Each structure stands twice: as C-alpha cells, then as structure tokens.
CSV table of C-alpha atoms in Angstrom, one decimal:
chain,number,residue,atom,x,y,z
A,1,UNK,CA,250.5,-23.8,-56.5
A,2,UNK,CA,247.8,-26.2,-55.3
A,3,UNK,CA,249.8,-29.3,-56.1
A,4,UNK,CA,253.0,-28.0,-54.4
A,5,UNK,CA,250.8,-27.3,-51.1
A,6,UNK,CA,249.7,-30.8,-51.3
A,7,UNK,CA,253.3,-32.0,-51.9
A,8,UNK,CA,254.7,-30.6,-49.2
A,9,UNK,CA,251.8,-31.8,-46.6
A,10,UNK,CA,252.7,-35.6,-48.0
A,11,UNK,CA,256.3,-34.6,-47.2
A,12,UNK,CA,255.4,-33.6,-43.7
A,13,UNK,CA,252.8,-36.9,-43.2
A,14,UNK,CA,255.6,-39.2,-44.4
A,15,UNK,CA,258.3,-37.7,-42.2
A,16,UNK,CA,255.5,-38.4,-39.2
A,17,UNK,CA,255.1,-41.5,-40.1
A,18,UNK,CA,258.9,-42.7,-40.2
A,19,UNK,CA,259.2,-40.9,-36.7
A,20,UNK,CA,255.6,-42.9,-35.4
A,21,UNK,CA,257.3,-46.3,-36.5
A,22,UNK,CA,255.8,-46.3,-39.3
A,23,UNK,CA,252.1,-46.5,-38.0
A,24,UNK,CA,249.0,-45.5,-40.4
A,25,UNK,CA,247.3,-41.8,-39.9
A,26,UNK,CA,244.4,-40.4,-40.5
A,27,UNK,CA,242.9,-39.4,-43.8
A,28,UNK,CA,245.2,-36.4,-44.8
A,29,UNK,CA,242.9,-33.3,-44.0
A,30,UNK,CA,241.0,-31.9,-47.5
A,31,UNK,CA,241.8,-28.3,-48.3
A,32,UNK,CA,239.9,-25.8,-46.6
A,33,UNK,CA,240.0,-27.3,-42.9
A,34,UNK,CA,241.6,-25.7,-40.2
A,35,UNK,CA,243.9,-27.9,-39.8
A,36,UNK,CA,245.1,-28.3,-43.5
A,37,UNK,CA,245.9,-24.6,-43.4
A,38,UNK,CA,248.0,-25.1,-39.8
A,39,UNK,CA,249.7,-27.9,-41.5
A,40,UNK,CA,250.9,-25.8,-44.5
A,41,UNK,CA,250.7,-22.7,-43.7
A,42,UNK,CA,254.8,-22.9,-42.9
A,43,UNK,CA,255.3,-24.4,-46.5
A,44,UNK,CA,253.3,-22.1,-48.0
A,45,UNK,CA,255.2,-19.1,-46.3
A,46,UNK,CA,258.5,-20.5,-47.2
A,47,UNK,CA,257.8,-21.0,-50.7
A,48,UNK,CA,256.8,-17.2,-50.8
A,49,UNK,CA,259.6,-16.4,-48.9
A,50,UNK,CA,261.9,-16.7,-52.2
A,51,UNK,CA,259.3,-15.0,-54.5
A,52,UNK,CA,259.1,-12.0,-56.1
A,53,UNK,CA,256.7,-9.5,-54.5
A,54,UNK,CA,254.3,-9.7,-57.6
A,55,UNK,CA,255.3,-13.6,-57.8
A,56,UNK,CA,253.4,-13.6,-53.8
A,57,UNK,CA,250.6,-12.2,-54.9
A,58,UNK,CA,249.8,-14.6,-58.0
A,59,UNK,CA,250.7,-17.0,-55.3
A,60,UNK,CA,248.1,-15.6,-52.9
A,61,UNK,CA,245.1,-15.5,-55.7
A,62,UNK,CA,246.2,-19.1,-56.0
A,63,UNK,CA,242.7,-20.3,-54.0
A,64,UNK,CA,240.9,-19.6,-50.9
A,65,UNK,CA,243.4,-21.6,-48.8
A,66,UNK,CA,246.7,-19.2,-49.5
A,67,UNK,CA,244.5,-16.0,-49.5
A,68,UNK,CA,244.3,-16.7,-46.1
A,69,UNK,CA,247.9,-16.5,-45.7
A,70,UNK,CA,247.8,-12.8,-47.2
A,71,UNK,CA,248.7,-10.9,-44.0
A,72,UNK,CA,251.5,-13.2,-42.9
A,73,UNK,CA,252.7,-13.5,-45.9
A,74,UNK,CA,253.1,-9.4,-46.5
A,75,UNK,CA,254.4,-9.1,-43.3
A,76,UNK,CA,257.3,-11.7,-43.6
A,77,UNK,CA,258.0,-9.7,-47.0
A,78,UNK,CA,258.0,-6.5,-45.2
A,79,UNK,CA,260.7,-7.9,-43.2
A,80,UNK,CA,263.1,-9.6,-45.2
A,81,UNK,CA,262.9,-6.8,-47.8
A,82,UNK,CA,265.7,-7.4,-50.3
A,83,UNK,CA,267.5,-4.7,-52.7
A,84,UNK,CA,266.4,-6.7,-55.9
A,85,UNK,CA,262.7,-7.0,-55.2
A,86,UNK,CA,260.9,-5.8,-58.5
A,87,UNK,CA,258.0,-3.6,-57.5
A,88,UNK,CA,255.1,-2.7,-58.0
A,89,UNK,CA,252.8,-5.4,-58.0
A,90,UNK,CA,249.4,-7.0,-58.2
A,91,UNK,CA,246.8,-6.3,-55.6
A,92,UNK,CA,246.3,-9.5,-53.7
A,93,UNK,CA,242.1,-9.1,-53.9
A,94,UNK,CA,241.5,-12.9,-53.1
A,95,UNK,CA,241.3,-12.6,-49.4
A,96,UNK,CA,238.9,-14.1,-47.7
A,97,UNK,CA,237.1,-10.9,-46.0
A,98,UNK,CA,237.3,-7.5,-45.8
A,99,UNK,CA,239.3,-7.1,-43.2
A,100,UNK,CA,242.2,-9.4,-44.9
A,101,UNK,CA,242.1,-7.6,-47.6
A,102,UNK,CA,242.4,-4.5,-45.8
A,103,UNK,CA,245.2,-5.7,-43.6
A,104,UNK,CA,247.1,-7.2,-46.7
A,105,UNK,CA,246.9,-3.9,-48.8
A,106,UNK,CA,248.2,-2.1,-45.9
A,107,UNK,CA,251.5,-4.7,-46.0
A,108,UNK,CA,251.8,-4.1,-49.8
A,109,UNK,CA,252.1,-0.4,-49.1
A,110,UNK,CA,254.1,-0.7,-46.2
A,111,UNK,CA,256.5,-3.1,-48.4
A,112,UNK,CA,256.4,-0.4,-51.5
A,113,UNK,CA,257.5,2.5,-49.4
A,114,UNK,CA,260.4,0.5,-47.8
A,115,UNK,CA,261.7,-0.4,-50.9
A,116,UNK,CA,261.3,3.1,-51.7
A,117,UNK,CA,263.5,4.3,-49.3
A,118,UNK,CA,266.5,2.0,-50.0
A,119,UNK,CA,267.1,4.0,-53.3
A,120,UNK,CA,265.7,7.3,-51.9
A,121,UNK,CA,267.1,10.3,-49.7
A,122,UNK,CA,265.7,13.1,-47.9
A,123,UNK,CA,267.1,16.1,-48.6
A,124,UNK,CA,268.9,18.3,-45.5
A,125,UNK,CA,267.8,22.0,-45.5
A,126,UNK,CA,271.4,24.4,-45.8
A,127,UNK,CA,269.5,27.6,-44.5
A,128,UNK,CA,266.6,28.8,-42.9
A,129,UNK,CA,265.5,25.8,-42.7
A,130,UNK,CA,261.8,26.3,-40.5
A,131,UNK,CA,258.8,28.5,-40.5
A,132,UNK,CA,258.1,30.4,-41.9
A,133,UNK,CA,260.5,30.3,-44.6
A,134,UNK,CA,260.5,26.3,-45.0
A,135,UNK,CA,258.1,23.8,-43.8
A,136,UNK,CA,260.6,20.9,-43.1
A,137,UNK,CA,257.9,17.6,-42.4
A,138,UNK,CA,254.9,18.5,-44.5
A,139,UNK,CA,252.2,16.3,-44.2
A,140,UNK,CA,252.6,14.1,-48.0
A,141,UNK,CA,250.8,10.6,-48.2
A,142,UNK,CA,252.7,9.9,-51.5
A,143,UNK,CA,256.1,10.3,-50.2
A,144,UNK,CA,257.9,7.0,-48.7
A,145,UNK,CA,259.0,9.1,-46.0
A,146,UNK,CA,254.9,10.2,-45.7
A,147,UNK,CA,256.3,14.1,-45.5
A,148,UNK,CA,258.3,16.1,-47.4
A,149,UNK,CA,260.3,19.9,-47.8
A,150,UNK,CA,257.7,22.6,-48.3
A,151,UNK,CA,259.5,26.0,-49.6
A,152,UNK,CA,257.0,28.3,-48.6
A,153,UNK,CA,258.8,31.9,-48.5
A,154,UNK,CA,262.5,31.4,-49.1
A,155,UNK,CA,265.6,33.6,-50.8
A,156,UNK,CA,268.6,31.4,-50.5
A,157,UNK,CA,266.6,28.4,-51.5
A,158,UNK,CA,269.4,25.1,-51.0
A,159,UNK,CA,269.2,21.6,-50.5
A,160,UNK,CA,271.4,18.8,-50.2
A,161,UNK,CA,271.5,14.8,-50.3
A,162,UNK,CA,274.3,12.6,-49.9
A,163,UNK,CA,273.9,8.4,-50.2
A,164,UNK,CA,275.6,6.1,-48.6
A,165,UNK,CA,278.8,4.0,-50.3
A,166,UNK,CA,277.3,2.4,-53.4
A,167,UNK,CA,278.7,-0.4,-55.5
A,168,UNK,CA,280.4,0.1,-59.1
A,169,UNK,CA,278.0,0.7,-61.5
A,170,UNK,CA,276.0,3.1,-63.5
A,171,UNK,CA,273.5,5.1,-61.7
A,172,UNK,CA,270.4,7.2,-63.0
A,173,UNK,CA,269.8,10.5,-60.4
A,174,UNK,CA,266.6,12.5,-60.4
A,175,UNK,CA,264.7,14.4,-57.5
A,176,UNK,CA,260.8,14.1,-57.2
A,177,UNK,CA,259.5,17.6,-56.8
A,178,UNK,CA,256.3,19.4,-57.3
A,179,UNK,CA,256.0,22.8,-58.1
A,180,UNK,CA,252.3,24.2,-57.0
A,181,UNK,CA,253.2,27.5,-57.4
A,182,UNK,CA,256.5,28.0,-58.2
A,183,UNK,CA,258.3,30.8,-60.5
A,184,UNK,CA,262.3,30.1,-60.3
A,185,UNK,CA,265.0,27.9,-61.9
A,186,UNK,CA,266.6,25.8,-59.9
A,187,UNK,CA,269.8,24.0,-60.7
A,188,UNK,CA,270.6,20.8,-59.5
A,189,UNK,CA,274.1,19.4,-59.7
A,190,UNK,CA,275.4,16.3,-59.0
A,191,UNK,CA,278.8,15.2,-57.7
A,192,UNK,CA,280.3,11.4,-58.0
A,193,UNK,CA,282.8,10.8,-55.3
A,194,UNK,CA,285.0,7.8,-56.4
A,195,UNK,CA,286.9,5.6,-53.9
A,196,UNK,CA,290.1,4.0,-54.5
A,197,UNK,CA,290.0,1.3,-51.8
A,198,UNK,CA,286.7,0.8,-51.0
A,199,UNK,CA,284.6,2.3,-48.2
A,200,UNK,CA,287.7,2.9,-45.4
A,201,UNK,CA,288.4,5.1,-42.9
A,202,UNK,CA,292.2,5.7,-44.6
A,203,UNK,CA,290.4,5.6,-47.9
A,204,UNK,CA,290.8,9.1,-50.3
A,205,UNK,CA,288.0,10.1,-52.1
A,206,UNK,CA,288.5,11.6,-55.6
A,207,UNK,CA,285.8,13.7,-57.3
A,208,UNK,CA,285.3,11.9,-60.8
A,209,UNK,CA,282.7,14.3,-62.5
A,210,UNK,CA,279.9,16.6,-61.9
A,211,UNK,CA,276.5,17.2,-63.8
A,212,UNK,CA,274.4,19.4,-63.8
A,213,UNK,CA,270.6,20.4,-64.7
A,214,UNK,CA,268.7,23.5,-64.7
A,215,UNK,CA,264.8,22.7,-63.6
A,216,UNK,CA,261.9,25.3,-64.3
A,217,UNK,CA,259.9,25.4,-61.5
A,218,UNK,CA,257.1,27.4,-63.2
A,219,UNK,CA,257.3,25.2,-66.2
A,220,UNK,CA,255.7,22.9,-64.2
A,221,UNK,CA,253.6,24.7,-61.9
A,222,UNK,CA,250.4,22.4,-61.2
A,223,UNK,CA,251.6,19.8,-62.6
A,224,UNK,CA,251.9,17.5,-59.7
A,225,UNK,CA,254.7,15.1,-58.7
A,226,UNK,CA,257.2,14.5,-61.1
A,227,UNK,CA,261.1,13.5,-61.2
A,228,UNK,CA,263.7,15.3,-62.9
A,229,UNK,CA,266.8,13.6,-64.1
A,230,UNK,CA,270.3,15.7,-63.3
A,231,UNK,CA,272.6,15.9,-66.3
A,232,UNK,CA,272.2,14.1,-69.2
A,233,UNK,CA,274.3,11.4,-68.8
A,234,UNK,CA,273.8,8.5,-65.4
A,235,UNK,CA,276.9,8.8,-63.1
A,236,UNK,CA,279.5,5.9,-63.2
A,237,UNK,CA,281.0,5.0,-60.0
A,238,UNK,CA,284.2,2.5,-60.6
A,239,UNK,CA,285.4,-0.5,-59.2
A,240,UNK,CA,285.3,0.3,-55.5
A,241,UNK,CA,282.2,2.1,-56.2
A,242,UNK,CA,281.4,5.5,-54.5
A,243,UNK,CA,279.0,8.0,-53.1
A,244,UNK,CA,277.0,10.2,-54.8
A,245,UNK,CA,276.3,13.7,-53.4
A,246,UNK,CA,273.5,16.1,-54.9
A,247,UNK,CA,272.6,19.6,-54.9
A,248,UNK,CA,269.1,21.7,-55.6
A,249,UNK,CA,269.9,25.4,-55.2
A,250,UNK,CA,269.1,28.6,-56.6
A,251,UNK,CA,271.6,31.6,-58.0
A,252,UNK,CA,269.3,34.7,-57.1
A,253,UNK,CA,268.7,36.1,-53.9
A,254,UNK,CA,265.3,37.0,-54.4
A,255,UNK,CA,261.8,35.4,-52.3
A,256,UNK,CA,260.2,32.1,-54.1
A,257,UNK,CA,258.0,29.5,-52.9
A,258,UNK,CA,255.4,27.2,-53.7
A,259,UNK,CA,257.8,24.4,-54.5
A,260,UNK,CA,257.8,20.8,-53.0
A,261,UNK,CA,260.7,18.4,-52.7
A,262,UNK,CA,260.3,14.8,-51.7
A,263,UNK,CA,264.0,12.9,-52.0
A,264,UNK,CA,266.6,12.2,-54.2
A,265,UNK,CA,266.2,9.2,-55.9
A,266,UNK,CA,269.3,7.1,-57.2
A,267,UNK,CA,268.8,3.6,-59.0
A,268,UNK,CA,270.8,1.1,-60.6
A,269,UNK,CA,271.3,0.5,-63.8
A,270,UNK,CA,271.2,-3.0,-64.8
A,271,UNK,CA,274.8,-3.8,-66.6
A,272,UNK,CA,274.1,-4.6,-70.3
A,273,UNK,CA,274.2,-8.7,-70.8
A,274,UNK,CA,277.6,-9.3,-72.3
A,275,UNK,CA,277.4,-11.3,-76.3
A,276,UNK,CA,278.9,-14.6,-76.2
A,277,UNK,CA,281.6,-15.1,-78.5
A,278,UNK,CA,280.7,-17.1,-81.6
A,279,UNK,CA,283.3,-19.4,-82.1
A,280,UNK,CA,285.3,-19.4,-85.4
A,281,UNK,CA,283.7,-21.3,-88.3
A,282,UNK,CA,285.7,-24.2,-89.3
C-alpha cells in the first residue's frame, strides 16, 4: 500500500512539473507531513473507493498515514454502498486517536446496517397493529432498521413483507425473530410471484410456487435472535425475475405474545460456476 501511495504522489509531482515547464520542485514531502497526507489523501481514497469493505480496512491498518484517512474513507463507503459488498469486516483499530477510532467504528456500523437493509424488509402489521396489542417501533440496537415488531398481547397474530422486483436467480428467505416468551406456532409461507416481461406496468404476474414453514415460538423461547428459513427448498425466480411476498401468521384465535420480529431477509444465491468442457482426446 505504501509504495502505491508513493507512486501516485510521483504521478502527481511529474504531471506538476510538465505543467511548470518542466522546472525542479522541492524535495517530495516524507510520509507523515501534513502536506504528504493532503497530497494523497485523493489517491488514497480512490484506491479504496474500488475495495472491498474488509479490503479498506487492511488498507487503513496499512500505517499511520492511511489510518488517518479512516473517517473519510468509511464515509465515502457509506455512500457509494454497492449490492456486492462482502460484509462483515475487520475493525480498522489503527487510527490515530481515540476519537478516530470512534468516528471510524461508527462508519463501519453505519455501512453494515445499510447493507443490511438492501436484502432486508420490515414487516407491515395486518391487524391491531398498536398498543396495546403490538408495539410497532420497539426500541432494538441490533436491528438495521434500530426497532422492530413487539407482539405483546395479540389473537390474530399476522404479518406481511413484500420486496421489491428482484433479478432471476435463486433466493434463500428466512425472518429474524426472537421469541422471549412466546408459546405458539407460527407458520410462515412464502409466495414467488414470477414476471413474464419484466418489471411493467402491462406486465402479468404468475404465482410460480409457495412454501411453507411452521416455527415454534416456545421452542425457542430465550433463545435470542435467530433466523428461520421458510420451506425447505430457496425460491427460484425466472428469467425476468420476480417478487417475493412473505407471510408470518397464526391459525388460532387465542391471546400470545412475547414474540419479536425484526425483517424478512432474502439473499442471493451465488449461481454455481459452470465446468468447462474438456475437449475430446485425440
């Protein structure tokens, strides 16, 4: 990393010195000035700018020079979040003080929960959904949306989620829940709507299958956060993709509660590398 920093600040000084007419500089500034960080602080952010997230922070533990760059560098991540960021990763602990450190952890947290939310869904509330029968934003640190759907003292207990238009592809679906003192099955069901061309207003939807999974809420009572895969197959959604709609709900009309549920959560699948064909042996 050190030697592409000093690369790119002999890239800048020779560029100044074809503009200058070719006259001589000073001594190139040695690392750890002031003004050999302002010089490179661009490069240095632009490199970063096509890492990974965990890539940035090996980057940043680099030396004393790019830990400095910790807090800008977060926040340009933060903004120009991409879909295929790999998360988690390291803690970037090389900062310079405290308060960088501070600052940067609070960018990789920020980053985390937004990639969170691009493959996670609150779920929408059918009935009843306020005190005191459902607390609707409790207070949840964990959560990327920080609260989450508190069934507190419910009888028709449903939930819904529906995502947005996804690509083709093969899909894993689970919900994050946490039963503190729950005593009912749940079942959640799952429905892939299929699209035949594309995400249009003419377009006709076509339901292609539906899965379902019965979840044991007192099974898992105190057993903190968890996810629970629906069905036991992922959904496939076909060449113009789809949505995916979901369902948390319970058959009996009796009073439960004690049951926490963050978001649905739908990743990709990664598409199996294909096997080159071995040509024939002569």
């Amino acid at each position: 990393m050190e030697a592409i920093v000093k690369e790119a600040s002999r890239n800048r000084q020779s560029d100044n010195d074809e503009e200058d007419g070719g006259r001589k500089h000073q001594a190139m500034p040695k690392e750890g000035d002031s003004e050999f960080l302002h010089l490179c602080s661009d490069e240095i952010l632009l490199i970063m700018s096509y890492e990974q997230p965990q890539d940035t922070s090996s980057l940043l533990l680099t030396c004393k020079t790019t830990a400095k760059l910790a807090r800008p560098a977060w926040k340009a991540k933060v903004d120009a979040m991409a879909d295929d960021f790999i998360l988690p990763y390291a803690q970037d602990t090389a900062a310079s003080d405290a308060r960088t450190i501070s600052e940067a952890q609070h960018w990789n947290i920020q980053l985390w929960k937004r990639y969170q939310r691009l493959t996670r869904y609150r779920p929408t509330i059918e009935r009843w959904g306020e005190p005191p029968y459902w607390y609707p934003d409790h207070p949840e640190p964990s959560s990327p949306f920080h609260a989450v759907r508190r069934a507190h003292d419910v009888t028709d207990f449903r939930l819904n989620a529906t995502t947005g238009h996804l690509g083709p592809g093969t899909y894993a679906v689970s919900w994050r829940v946490n039963s503190t003192s729950g005593f009912c099955e749940l079942q959640l069901d799952t429905t892939a709507i299929l699209l035949r061309n594309g995400p249009t207003a003419t377009d006709i939807p076509t339901t292609a299958s539906i899965s379902s999974t019965i979840w044991n809420s007192r099974a898992d009572r105190g057993s903190g956060w968890k996810e629970v895969g629906v069905g036991v197959t992922n959904v496939q959604l076909g060449p113009n993709g789809g949505i995916i709609a979901a369902r948390m709900w319970k058959r009996e009309l009796d009073f439960t509660g004690g049951i926490m549920v963050d978001c649905l959560i739908v990743k990709r699948i990664p598409d199996a590398p294909s096997i080159p064909k071995q040509a024939p042996a002569s």
